[in-house]
mmCIF file of N, CA and C and ligand atoms in Angstrom:
data_model
loop_
_atom_site.group_PDB
_atom_site.id
_atom_site.type_symbol
_atom_site.label_atom_id
_atom_site.label_comp_id
_atom_site.label_asym_id
_atom_site.label_seq_id
_atom_site.Cartn_x
_atom_site.Cartn_y
_atom_site.Cartn_z
ATOM 1 N N MET A 775 -30.619 10.216 27.599
ATOM 2 C CA MET A 775 -29.255 10.759 26.990
ATOM 3 C C MET A 775 -28.579 10.357 25.766
ATOM 4 N N ARG A 776 -28.771 8.939 25.507
ATOM 5 C CA ARG A 776 -28.312 8.544 24.462
ATOM 6 C C ARG A 776 -29.296 9.275 23.111
ATOM 7 N N GLU A 777 -30.534 9.957 23.225
ATOM 8 C CA GLU A 777 -31.440 10.089 22.478
ATOM 9 C C GLU A 777 -31.284 11.664 22.322
ATOM 10 N N ARG A 778 -31.127 12.346 23.491
ATOM 11 C CA ARG A 778 -30.669 13.624 23.488
ATOM 12 C C ARG A 778 -29.480 14.144 22.593
ATOM 13 N N PHE A 779 -28.356 12.873 22.891
ATOM 14 C CA PHE A 779 -27.154 13.238 21.705
ATOM 15 C C PHE A 779 -27.436 12.989 20.897
ATOM 16 N N ALA A 780 -27.746 12.179 20.206
ATOM 17 C CA ALA A 780 -28.301 11.962 18.573
ATOM 18 C C ALA A 780 -29.226 13.098 18.735
ATOM 19 N N ARG A 781 -30.118 13.517 18.846
ATOM 20 C CA ARG A 781 -30.980 15.001 18.365
ATOM 21 C C ARG A 781 -29.923 15.848 18.476
ATOM 22 N N PHE A 782 -29.211 15.911 19.194
ATOM 23 C CA PHE A 782 -28.179 17.369 19.311
ATOM 24 C C PHE A 782 -27.005 16.809 18.387
ATOM 25 N N MET A 783 -26.774 15.600 17.689
ATOM 26 C CA MET A 783 -26.143 15.791 16.713
ATOM 27 C C MET A 783 -26.315 15.904 15.052
ATOM 28 N N TYR A 784 -28.109 15.658 15.278
ATOM 29 C CA TYR A 784 -28.945 15.457 13.958
ATOM 30 C C TYR A 784 -28.380 17.179 13.463
ATOM 31 N N GLY A 785 -28.275 16.969 12.014
ATOM 32 C CA GLY A 785 -27.917 18.176 10.926
ATOM 33 C C GLY A 785 -26.407 18.594 11.348
ATOM 34 N N ARG A 786 -25.678 17.833 12.280
ATOM 35 C CA ARG A 786 -24.052 17.867 12.106
ATOM 36 C C ARG A 786 -23.280 16.999 11.415
ATOM 37 N N ASN A 787 -22.113 17.754 11.718
ATOM 38 C CA ASN A 787 -20.763 16.640 10.606
ATOM 39 C C ASN A 787 -20.731 15.122 10.922
ATOM 40 N N GLY A 788 -20.796 15.270 12.715
ATOM 41 C CA GLY A 788 -20.137 13.772 13.114
ATOM 42 C C GLY A 788 -19.030 13.587 13.233
ATOM 43 N N ASN A 789 -18.442 12.732 12.862
ATOM 44 C CA ASN A 789 -17.133 12.055 12.806
ATOM 45 C C ASN A 789 -16.877 11.364 10.718
ATOM 46 N N ASP A 790 -15.941 12.002 10.251
ATOM 47 C CA ASP A 790 -15.648 11.251 9.187
ATOM 48 C C ASP A 790 -13.884 10.968 9.069
ATOM 49 N N ALA A 791 -13.806 10.546 7.949
ATOM 50 C CA ALA A 791 -12.478 10.087 7.407
ATOM 51 C C ALA A 791 -11.300 11.173 8.048
ATOM 52 N N PHE A 792 -11.741 12.186 7.592
ATOM 53 C CA PHE A 792 -10.333 13.447 8.103
ATOM 54 C C PHE A 792 -10.685 13.647 9.467
ATOM 55 N N ASN A 793 -11.473 13.649 10.099
ATOM 56 C CA ASN A 793 -11.655 13.787 11.779
ATOM 57 C C ASN A 793 -10.300 12.588 12.223
ATOM 58 N N ARG A 794 -10.833 11.809 11.504
ATOM 59 C CA ARG A 794 -10.077 10.525 12.193
ATOM 60 C C ARG A 794 -8.677 10.238 12.135
ATOM 61 N N PHE A 795 -8.078 11.285 10.612
ATOM 62 C CA PHE A 795 -6.802 11.515 10.418
ATOM 63 C C PHE A 795 -6.298 12.325 11.127
ATOM 64 N N LEU A 796 -6.907 13.466 11.818
ATOM 65 C CA LEU A 796 -6.289 14.557 12.435
ATOM 66 C C LEU A 796 -6.464 14.392 13.694
ATOM 67 N N LEU A 797 -7.295 13.527 14.582
ATOM 68 C CA LEU A 797 -7.280 12.563 15.589
ATOM 69 C C LEU A 797 -6.036 11.781 16.115
ATOM 70 N N ILE A 798 -5.610 10.761 14.777
ATOM 71 C CA ILE A 798 -4.341 10.435 14.824
ATOM 72 C C ILE A 798 -3.120 11.389 14.784
ATOM 73 N N ALA A 799 -3.228 11.872 14.160
ATOM 74 C CA ALA A 799 -2.350 13.380 13.748
ATOM 75 C C ALA A 799 -1.919 13.871 15.007
ATOM 76 N N GLY A 800 -3.055 14.069 15.946
ATOM 77 C CA GLY A 800 -3.028 14.714 17.278
ATOM 78 C C GLY A 800 -2.150 13.800 18.264
ATOM 79 N N ALA A 801 -2.328 12.551 18.488
ATOM 80 C CA ALA A 801 -1.714 11.308 19.064
ATOM 81 C C ALA A 801 -0.647 11.437 18.676
ATOM 82 N N ALA A 802 -0.130 11.065 17.542
ATOM 83 C CA ALA A 802 1.412 11.342 17.267
ATOM 84 C C ALA A 802 1.408 12.799 17.475
ATOM 85 N N LEU A 803 1.465 13.478 17.568
ATOM 86 C CA LEU A 803 1.472 14.646 17.761
ATOM 87 C C LEU A 803 2.017 14.798 19.355
ATOM 88 N N LEU A 804 1.060 14.586 20.394
ATOM 89 C CA LEU A 804 1.496 14.391 21.664
ATOM 90 C C LEU A 804 2.603 13.811 21.845
ATOM 91 N N LEU A 805 2.699 12.551 21.437
ATOM 92 C CA LEU A 805 3.800 11.414 21.457
ATOM 93 C C LEU A 805 5.291 12.182 21.119
ATOM 94 N N ILE A 806 5.601 13.109 20.486
ATOM 95 C CA ILE A 806 6.637 13.981 19.956
ATOM 96 C C ILE A 806 6.801 14.874 20.836
ATOM 97 N N ALA A 807 5.789 15.295 21.316
ATOM 98 C CA ALA A 807 5.930 16.846 21.819
ATOM 99 C C ALA A 807 6.213 16.221 23.285
ATOM 100 N N SER A 808 5.789 14.681 23.894
ATOM 101 C CA SER A 808 6.208 14.353 25.013
ATOM 102 C C SER A 808 7.628 13.833 24.881
ATOM 103 N N VAL A 809 7.904 13.482 23.950
ATOM 104 C CA VAL A 809 9.630 13.088 23.448
ATOM 105 C C VAL A 809 10.337 14.407 23.793
ATOM 106 N N LEU A 810 9.907 15.614 22.935
ATOM 107 C CA LEU A 810 10.578 16.412 22.891
ATOM 108 C C LEU A 810 10.307 17.670 24.160
ATOM 109 N N SER A 811 9.891 17.229 24.928
ATOM 110 C CA SER A 811 9.243 18.061 25.990
ATOM 111 C C SER A 811 10.294 18.970 26.902
ATOM 112 N N ARG A 812 11.050 18.562 26.801
ATOM 113 C CA ARG A 812 11.649 19.752 27.464
ATOM 114 C C ARG A 812 12.887 20.674 26.359
ATOM 115 N N THR A 813 12.135 20.643 25.402
ATOM 116 C CA THR A 813 12.695 21.618 24.082
ATOM 117 C C THR A 813 11.515 22.646 23.629
ATOM 118 N N ALA A 814 11.950 23.623 23.436
ATOM 119 C CA ALA A 814 10.988 24.672 23.202
ATOM 120 C C ALA A 814 10.466 24.561 21.815
ATOM 121 N N LEU A 815 10.849 23.369 20.768
ATOM 122 C CA LEU A 815 10.051 22.572 19.650
ATOM 123 C C LEU A 815 8.918 21.983 20.548
ATOM 124 N N GLY A 816 8.826 20.948 22.030
ATOM 125 C CA GLY A 816 8.355 20.131 22.543
ATOM 126 C C GLY A 816 6.912 21.281 22.834
ATOM 127 N N ARG A 817 7.676 22.350 23.497
ATOM 128 C CA ARG A 817 6.769 23.026 24.167
ATOM 129 C C ARG A 817 5.406 23.680 22.783
ATOM 130 N N ILE A 818 6.173 23.902 21.908
ATOM 131 C CA ILE A 818 5.246 24.477 20.784
ATOM 132 C C ILE A 818 3.984 23.277 20.642
ATOM 133 N N LEU A 819 4.698 22.305 20.202
ATOM 134 C CA LEU A 819 4.118 21.087 19.543
ATOM 135 C C LEU A 819 2.698 20.685 20.770
ATOM 136 N N TYR A 820 3.582 20.423 22.051
ATOM 137 C CA TYR A 820 2.026 20.941 23.050
ATOM 138 C C TYR A 820 0.958 21.448 22.758
ATOM 139 N N LEU A 821 1.314 22.863 22.586
ATOM 140 C CA LEU A 821 0.220 23.844 22.241
ATOM 141 C C LEU A 821 -0.803 23.543 20.819
ATOM 142 N N LEU A 822 -0.006 23.032 20.177
ATOM 143 C CA LEU A 822 -1.024 22.958 19.080
ATOM 144 C C LEU A 822 -1.418 21.765 19.492
ATOM 145 N N VAL A 823 -1.636 20.436 19.990
ATOM 146 C CA VAL A 823 -2.250 19.168 20.275
ATOM 147 C C VAL A 823 -3.749 19.911 20.731
ATOM 148 N N PRO A 824 -4.266 20.856 21.470
ATOM 149 C CA PRO A 824 -5.615 21.759 21.598
ATOM 150 C C PRO A 824 -5.660 22.028 20.606
ATOM 151 N N LEU A 825 -5.277 22.581 19.956
ATOM 152 C CA LEU A 825 -5.643 23.717 19.158
ATOM 153 C C LEU A 825 -5.816 22.640 17.839
ATOM 154 N N LEU A 826 -5.499 21.510 17.814
ATOM 155 C CA LEU A 826 -6.150 20.356 16.912
ATOM 156 C C LEU A 826 -7.124 19.554 17.244
ATOM 157 N N LEU A 827 -7.573 19.684 18.524
ATOM 158 C CA LEU A 827 -8.777 18.664 18.927
ATOM 159 C C LEU A 827 -9.509 19.684 18.974
ATOM 160 N N GLY A 828 -9.536 20.714 19.510
ATOM 161 C CA GLY A 828 -10.086 22.141 18.937
ATOM 162 C C GLY A 828 -11.120 22.064 17.724
ATOM 163 N N TYR A 829 -10.526 22.086 16.457
ATOM 164 C CA TYR A 829 -10.304 21.795 15.206
ATOM 165 C C TYR A 829 -11.652 20.569 14.706
ATOM 166 N N VAL A 830 -10.975 19.315 15.356
ATOM 167 C CA VAL A 830 -11.433 17.993 15.525
ATOM 168 C C VAL A 830 -13.136 18.187 15.981
ATOM 169 N N TYR A 831 -13.364 18.768 17.350
ATOM 170 C CA TYR A 831 -14.333 19.126 17.855
ATOM 171 C C TYR A 831 -15.371 19.783 16.747
ATOM 172 N N PHE A 832 -14.809 20.948 16.290
ATOM 173 C CA PHE A 832 -15.391 21.977 15.612
ATOM 174 C C PHE A 832 -16.004 21.300 14.180
ATOM 175 N N ARG A 833 -15.322 20.388 13.667
ATOM 176 C CA ARG A 833 -15.767 19.464 12.569
ATOM 177 C C ARG A 833 -17.049 19.009 12.734
ATOM 178 N N MET A 834 -16.552 18.125 14.006
ATOM 179 C CA MET A 834 -17.420 17.206 14.337
ATOM 180 C C MET A 834 -18.857 17.702 14.576
ATOM 181 N N PHE A 835 -19.173 19.177 15.328
ATOM 182 C CA PHE A 835 -20.296 19.724 15.573
ATOM 183 C C PHE A 835 -20.802 20.295 14.480
ATOM 184 N N SER A 836 -19.959 20.906 13.428
ATOM 185 C CA SER A 836 -20.230 21.681 12.546
ATOM 186 C C SER A 836 -21.174 21.533 11.818
ATOM 187 N N ARG A 837 -22.756 22.126 11.478
ATOM 188 C CA ARG A 837 -23.628 21.854 11.026
ATOM 189 C C ARG A 837 -23.271 22.572 8.989
ATOM 190 N N ASP A 838 -22.700 22.826 8.927
ATOM 191 C CA ASP A 838 -21.699 23.680 7.504
ATOM 192 C C ASP A 838 -21.554 22.282 6.973
ATOM 193 N N LEU A 839 -22.306 21.118 6.454
ATOM 194 C CA LEU A 839 -22.240 20.104 5.953
ATOM 195 C C LEU A 839 -21.395 20.274 4.822
ATOM 196 N N TYR A 840 -21.770 21.128 4.024
ATOM 197 C CA TYR A 840 -21.225 20.960 2.619
ATOM 198 C C TYR A 840 -19.690 21.771 2.733
ATOM 199 N N ARG A 841 -19.259 21.992 3.530
ATOM 200 C CA ARG A 841 -17.590 22.687 3.860
ATOM 201 C C ARG A 841 -16.892 21.442 3.847
ATOM 202 N N ARG A 842 -17.702 20.526 5.550
ATOM 203 C CA ARG A 842 -17.250 19.888 6.147
ATOM 204 C C ARG A 842 -17.106 18.352 4.783
ATOM 205 N N ARG A 843 -18.303 18.298 3.821
ATOM 206 C CA ARG A 843 -17.822 17.204 3.175
ATOM 207 C C ARG A 843 -16.711 17.640 2.174
ATOM 208 N N SER A 844 -16.621 18.438 1.537
ATOM 209 C CA SER A 844 -15.758 19.340 0.595
ATOM 210 C C SER A 844 -13.955 18.827 1.570
ATOM 211 N N GLU A 845 -13.806 19.265 2.327
ATOM 212 C CA GLU A 845 -12.801 18.866 3.036
ATOM 213 C C GLU A 845 -12.526 17.611 3.128
ATOM 214 N N ASN A 846 -13.375 16.579 3.536
ATOM 215 C CA ASN A 846 -13.158 15.598 3.842
ATOM 216 C C ASN A 846 -12.987 15.087 2.154
ATOM 217 N N GLU A 847 -13.907 15.248 1.531
ATOM 218 C CA GLU A 847 -13.335 14.710 0.093
ATOM 219 C C GLU A 847 -11.996 14.912 -0.575
ATOM 220 N N ARG A 848 -11.474 16.463 0.061
ATOM 221 C CA ARG A 848 -10.482 16.651 -0.555
ATOM 222 C C ARG A 848 -8.941 15.695 0.104
ATOM 223 N N TYR A 849 -9.640 15.459 1.335
ATOM 224 C CA TYR A 849 -8.689 14.584 1.799
ATOM 225 C C TYR A 849 -8.658 13.028 1.573
ATOM 226 N N LEU A 850 -9.506 12.532 1.356
ATOM 227 C CA LEU A 850 -9.682 11.210 0.427
ATOM 228 C C LEU A 850 -9.201 11.409 -0.389
ATOM 229 N N ARG A 851 -8.905 12.728 -1.297
ATOM 230 C CA ARG A 851 -8.312 12.395 -2.641
ATOM 231 C C ARG A 851 -6.762 12.361 -2.614
ATOM 232 N N GLU A 852 -6.179 13.198 -1.784
ATOM 233 C CA GLU A 852 -5.037 12.989 -1.589
ATOM 234 C C GLU A 852 -4.321 11.582 -0.804
ATOM 235 N N LYS A 853 -5.539 11.330 0.042
ATOM 236 C CA LYS A 853 -5.093 10.058 0.587
ATOM 237 C C LYS A 853 -4.654 8.529 -0.435
ATOM 238 N N GLU A 854 -5.695 9.045 -1.661
ATOM 239 C CA GLU A 854 -5.761 7.842 -2.658
ATOM 240 C C GLU A 854 -4.753 8.457 -3.504
ATOM 241 N N LYS A 855 -4.028 9.369 -4.078
ATOM 242 C CA LYS A 855 -2.982 10.030 -4.641
ATOM 243 C C LYS A 855 -1.853 9.482 -3.902
ATOM 244 N N LEU A 856 -1.839 9.860 -2.883
ATOM 245 C CA LEU A 856 -0.161 8.775 -2.071
ATOM 246 C C LEU A 856 -0.285 7.542 -2.009
ATOM 247 N N ALA A 857 -1.641 6.993 -2.089
ATOM 248 C CA ALA A 857 -1.836 5.824 -1.876
ATOM 249 C C ALA A 857 -1.587 4.450 -3.045
ATOM 250 N N ALA A 858 -1.504 5.570 -4.143
ATOM 251 C CA ALA A 858 -1.285 5.264 -5.856
ATOM 252 C C ALA A 858 0.092 5.011 -5.874
ATOM 253 N N ARG A 859 0.825 6.439 -5.295
ATOM 254 C CA ARG A 859 2.217 6.747 -5.695
ATOM 255 C C ARG A 859 2.981 5.646 -4.684
ATOM 256 N N ARG A 860 2.366 5.011 -3.674
ATOM 257 C CA ARG A 860 3.091 3.953 -2.760
ATOM 258 C C ARG A 860 2.923 2.677 -3.619
ATOM 259 N N ARG A 861 1.997 2.204 -3.993
ATOM 260 C CA ARG A 861 1.775 1.084 -5.401
ATOM 261 C C ARG A 861 2.697 1.097 -6.227
ATOM 262 N N VAL A 862 2.957 2.463 -6.764
ATOM 263 C CA VAL A 862 3.806 2.557 -7.731
ATOM 264 C C VAL A 862 5.576 2.376 -7.462
ATOM 265 N N LEU A 863 5.780 2.510 -6.438
ATOM 266 C CA LEU A 863 6.684 2.820 -5.796
ATOM 267 C C LEU A 863 7.263 1.062 -5.426
ATOM 268 N N VAL A 864 5.883 0.540 -4.882
ATOM 269 C CA VAL A 864 6.233 -1.063 -4.462
ATOM 270 C C VAL A 864 6.450 -1.874 -5.723
ATOM 271 N N GLU A 865 5.816 -1.860 -6.940
ATOM 272 C CA GLU A 865 6.102 -2.197 -8.126
ATOM 273 C C GLU A 865 7.447 -1.853 -8.418
ATOM 274 N N ARG A 866 7.862 -0.826 -8.482
ATOM 275 C CA ARG A 866 9.279 -0.936 -8.812
ATOM 276 C C ARG A 866 10.344 -1.679 -8.271
ATOM 277 N N TRP A 867 9.689 -1.389 -7.075
ATOM 278 C CA TRP A 867 11.196 -2.331 -5.906
ATOM 279 C C TRP A 867 10.884 -3.307 -6.395
ATOM 280 N N LYS A 868 9.831 -3.888 -6.676
ATOM 281 C CA LYS A 868 9.474 -5.601 -6.519
ATOM 282 C C LYS A 868 10.269 -5.738 -7.964
ATOM 283 N N GLN A 869 10.474 -4.888 -8.753
ATOM 284 C CA GLN A 869 10.946 -5.387 -10.299
ATOM 285 C C GLN A 869 12.256 -4.775 -10.223
ATOM 286 N N ARG A 870 12.854 -4.491 -9.292
ATOM 287 C CA ARG A 870 14.461 -3.376 -9.379
ATOM 288 C C ARG A 870 15.525 -4.281 -9.954
ATOM 289 N N LYS A 871 15.082 -6.029 -10.117
ATOM 290 C CA LYS A 871 16.889 -6.872 -10.430
ATOM 291 C C LYS A 871 16.498 -6.838 -11.623
ATOM 292 N N SER A 872 15.484 -7.019 -12.652
ATOM 293 C CA SER A 872 14.562 -6.886 -14.103
ATOM 294 C C SER A 872 14.968 -5.899 -14.968
ATOM 295 N N TYR A 873 14.760 -5.171 -13.681
ATOM 296 C CA TYR A 873 14.131 -3.671 -14.903
ATOM 297 C C TYR A 873 14.655 -2.582 -14.402
ATOM 298 N N LYS A 874 15.303 -1.126 -14.923
ATOM 299 C CA LYS A 874 15.506 -0.162 -14.437
ATOM 300 C C LYS A 874 15.103 0.516 -15.118
ATOM 301 N N PHE A 875 14.337 1.433 -14.049
ATOM 302 C CA PHE A 875 13.058 2.888 -14.640
ATOM 303 C C PHE A 875 14.141 3.914 -14.857
ATOM 304 N N PHE A 876 13.793 4.817 -15.907
ATOM 305 C CA PHE A 876 14.250 5.848 -16.045
ATOM 306 C C PHE A 876 12.868 7.009 -16.346
ATOM 307 N N THR A 877 13.494 8.143 -16.144
ATOM 308 C CA THR A 877 12.729 9.532 -16.309
ATOM 309 C C THR A 877 12.948 10.041 -16.990
ATOM 310 N N CYS A 878 11.721 10.319 -18.376
ATOM 311 C CA CYS A 878 12.088 11.285 -19.350
ATOM 312 C C CYS A 878 12.415 12.874 -18.917
ATOM 313 N N PRO A 879 13.440 13.519 -19.465
ATOM 314 C CA PRO A 879 14.407 14.773 -18.863
ATOM 315 C C PRO A 879 13.260 15.627 -19.481
ATOM 316 N N ALA A 880 12.136 15.350 -20.442
ATOM 317 C CA ALA A 880 11.440 16.413 -21.201
ATOM 318 C C ALA A 880 9.979 16.422 -20.663
ATOM 319 N N CYS A 881 9.294 15.426 -20.854
ATOM 320 C CA CYS A 881 7.980 15.163 -20.120
ATOM 321 C C CYS A 881 7.883 14.532 -18.870
ATOM 322 N N LYS A 882 8.756 13.864 -17.991
ATOM 323 C CA LYS A 882 8.914 13.168 -16.756
ATOM 324 C C LYS A 882 8.080 11.658 -17.036
ATOM 325 N N ALA A 883 7.612 11.503 -17.900
ATOM 326 C CA ALA A 883 7.392 10.065 -18.067
ATOM 327 C C ALA A 883 8.393 9.197 -17.463
ATOM 328 N N VAL A 884 7.710 8.174 -17.065
ATOM 329 C CA VAL A 884 9.028 6.738 -16.558
ATOM 330 C C VAL A 884 8.479 5.723 -17.543
ATOM 331 N N MET A 885 10.239 5.150 -17.488
ATOM 332 C CA MET A 885 10.137 4.185 -18.687
ATOM 333 C C MET A 885 10.688 3.281 -17.633
ATOM 334 N N ARG A 886 10.453 1.497 -18.245
ATOM 335 C CA ARG A 886 11.060 0.300 -17.586
ATOM 336 C C ARG A 886 12.176 0.027 -18.514
ATOM 337 N N VAL A 887 13.121 -0.571 -18.748
ATOM 338 C CA VAL A 887 14.173 -1.003 -19.447
ATOM 339 C C VAL A 887 14.426 -2.243 -18.645
ATOM 340 N N PRO A 888 14.774 -3.246 -19.394
ATOM 341 C CA PRO A 888 15.357 -4.564 -19.039
ATOM 342 C C PRO A 888 17.086 -4.289 -18.757
ATOM 343 N N ARG A 889 17.001 -4.900 -17.468
ATOM 344 C CA ARG A 889 18.637 -4.521 -17.154
ATOM 345 C C ARG A 889 19.254 -5.259 -17.824
ATOM 346 N N GLY A 890 20.802 -4.877 -17.945
ATOM 347 C CA GLY A 890 21.879 -5.822 -18.022
ATOM 348 C C GLY A 890 22.200 -5.644 -19.904
ATOM 349 N N ARG A 891 21.394 -4.450 -20.927
ATOM 350 C CA ARG A 891 21.947 -4.401 -21.809
ATOM 351 C C ARG A 891 23.092 -3.199 -21.995
ATOM 352 N N GLY A 892 23.461 -3.152 -21.022
ATOM 353 C CA GLY A 892 24.661 -1.820 -21.294
ATOM 354 C C GLY A 892 24.270 -0.184 -21.432
ATOM 355 N N LYS A 893 24.866 0.528 -22.116
ATOM 356 C CA LYS A 893 24.695 1.854 -22.099
ATOM 357 C C LYS A 893 23.415 1.838 -23.956
ATOM 358 N N ILE A 894 22.033 2.750 -22.996
ATOM 359 C CA ILE A 894 21.437 2.520 -24.491
ATOM 360 C C ILE A 894 20.793 3.635 -24.573
ATOM 361 N N ARG A 895 20.715 3.905 -25.965
ATOM 362 C CA ARG A 895 19.605 5.375 -26.451
ATOM 363 C C ARG A 895 18.176 4.748 -25.828
ATOM 364 N N ILE A 896 17.363 5.759 -24.995
ATOM 365 C CA ILE A 896 16.145 5.287 -24.870
ATOM 366 C C ILE A 896 15.422 6.649 -25.448
ATOM 367 N N VAL A 897 13.918 5.926 -26.152
ATOM 368 C CA VAL A 897 13.007 6.548 -26.711
ATOM 369 C C VAL A 897 12.052 6.763 -25.961
ATOM 370 N N CYS A 898 11.818 8.320 -25.516
ATOM 371 C CA CYS A 898 10.443 8.419 -24.726
ATOM 372 C C CYS A 898 9.296 7.383 -25.606
ATOM 373 N N HIS A 899 8.263 7.167 -24.748
ATOM 374 C CA HIS A 899 7.226 6.830 -25.581
ATOM 375 C C HIS A 899 5.980 7.631 -25.517
ATOM 376 N N LYS A 900 6.346 8.658 -24.784
ATOM 377 C CA LYS A 900 5.272 9.406 -24.766
ATOM 378 C C LYS A 900 5.662 10.792 -25.913
ATOM 379 N N CYS A 901 6.375 11.323 -25.556
ATOM 380 C CA CYS A 901 6.647 12.317 -26.434
ATOM 381 C C CYS A 901 8.087 12.041 -27.398
ATOM 382 N N GLY A 902 8.677 11.235 -27.752
ATOM 383 C CA GLY A 902 9.596 10.745 -28.385
ATOM 384 C C GLY A 902 10.762 11.311 -28.485
ATOM 385 N N SER A 903 11.215 12.184 -27.417
ATOM 386 C CA SER A 903 12.232 12.309 -27.384
ATOM 387 C C SER A 903 13.618 11.550 -26.654
ATOM 388 N N THR A 904 14.913 11.563 -26.632
ATOM 389 C CA THR A 904 15.929 10.300 -27.116
ATOM 390 C C THR A 904 17.359 10.971 -25.709
ATOM 391 N N PHE A 905 17.175 10.003 -25.098
ATOM 392 C CA PHE A 905 18.249 10.257 -24.144
ATOM 393 C C PHE A 905 19.049 8.790 -23.626
ATOM 394 N N MET A 906 20.114 9.114 -22.984
ATOM 395 C CA MET A 906 21.252 8.086 -22.920
ATOM 396 C C MET A 906 20.867 7.634 -21.549
ATOM 397 N N GLY A 907 21.315 6.081 -21.575
ATOM 398 C CA GLY A 907 20.862 5.709 -19.828
ATOM 399 C C GLY A 907 21.936 4.367 -20.144
ATOM 400 N N LYS A 908 22.319 3.834 -18.651
ATOM 401 C CA LYS A 908 23.217 2.687 -18.705
ATOM 402 C C LYS A 908 21.994 1.909 -17.682
ATOM 403 N N SER A 909 21.621 0.623 -18.406
ATOM 404 C CA SER A 909 20.735 -0.265 -18.226
ATOM 405 C C SER A 909 21.516 -1.486 -17.144
HETATM 406 ZN ZN1 ZN B 659 9.263 12.501 -22.636
#
């Protein structure tokens, strides 16, 4: 039985990080749908859960490894971007008492200024434009 399954899965995508994410998303969706079960939105969400699970199975048994792997890589890239963004926000939060953060209105670069210097002129280190800010 186990061997038959292994033979069946040969050349197929199987489970990857993106599928695990979709399963967790499906479980969360089911939870939200059960909370909202008396509403129209809840009923729509209930219908989405089997579609999502169908997609998970489709990806698991798919033989188009190239596509499934590029989907998985795209997912991992997006996940890493979010994790990097989160690390930046956590770091800023830790420094909030000694520094104030400003975003350059011209190029959107973020600058860190020590707090308690009053109203100051900030020069962007990236594009050189200046703006005022209260530290
Ligand atoms: Zn700038």
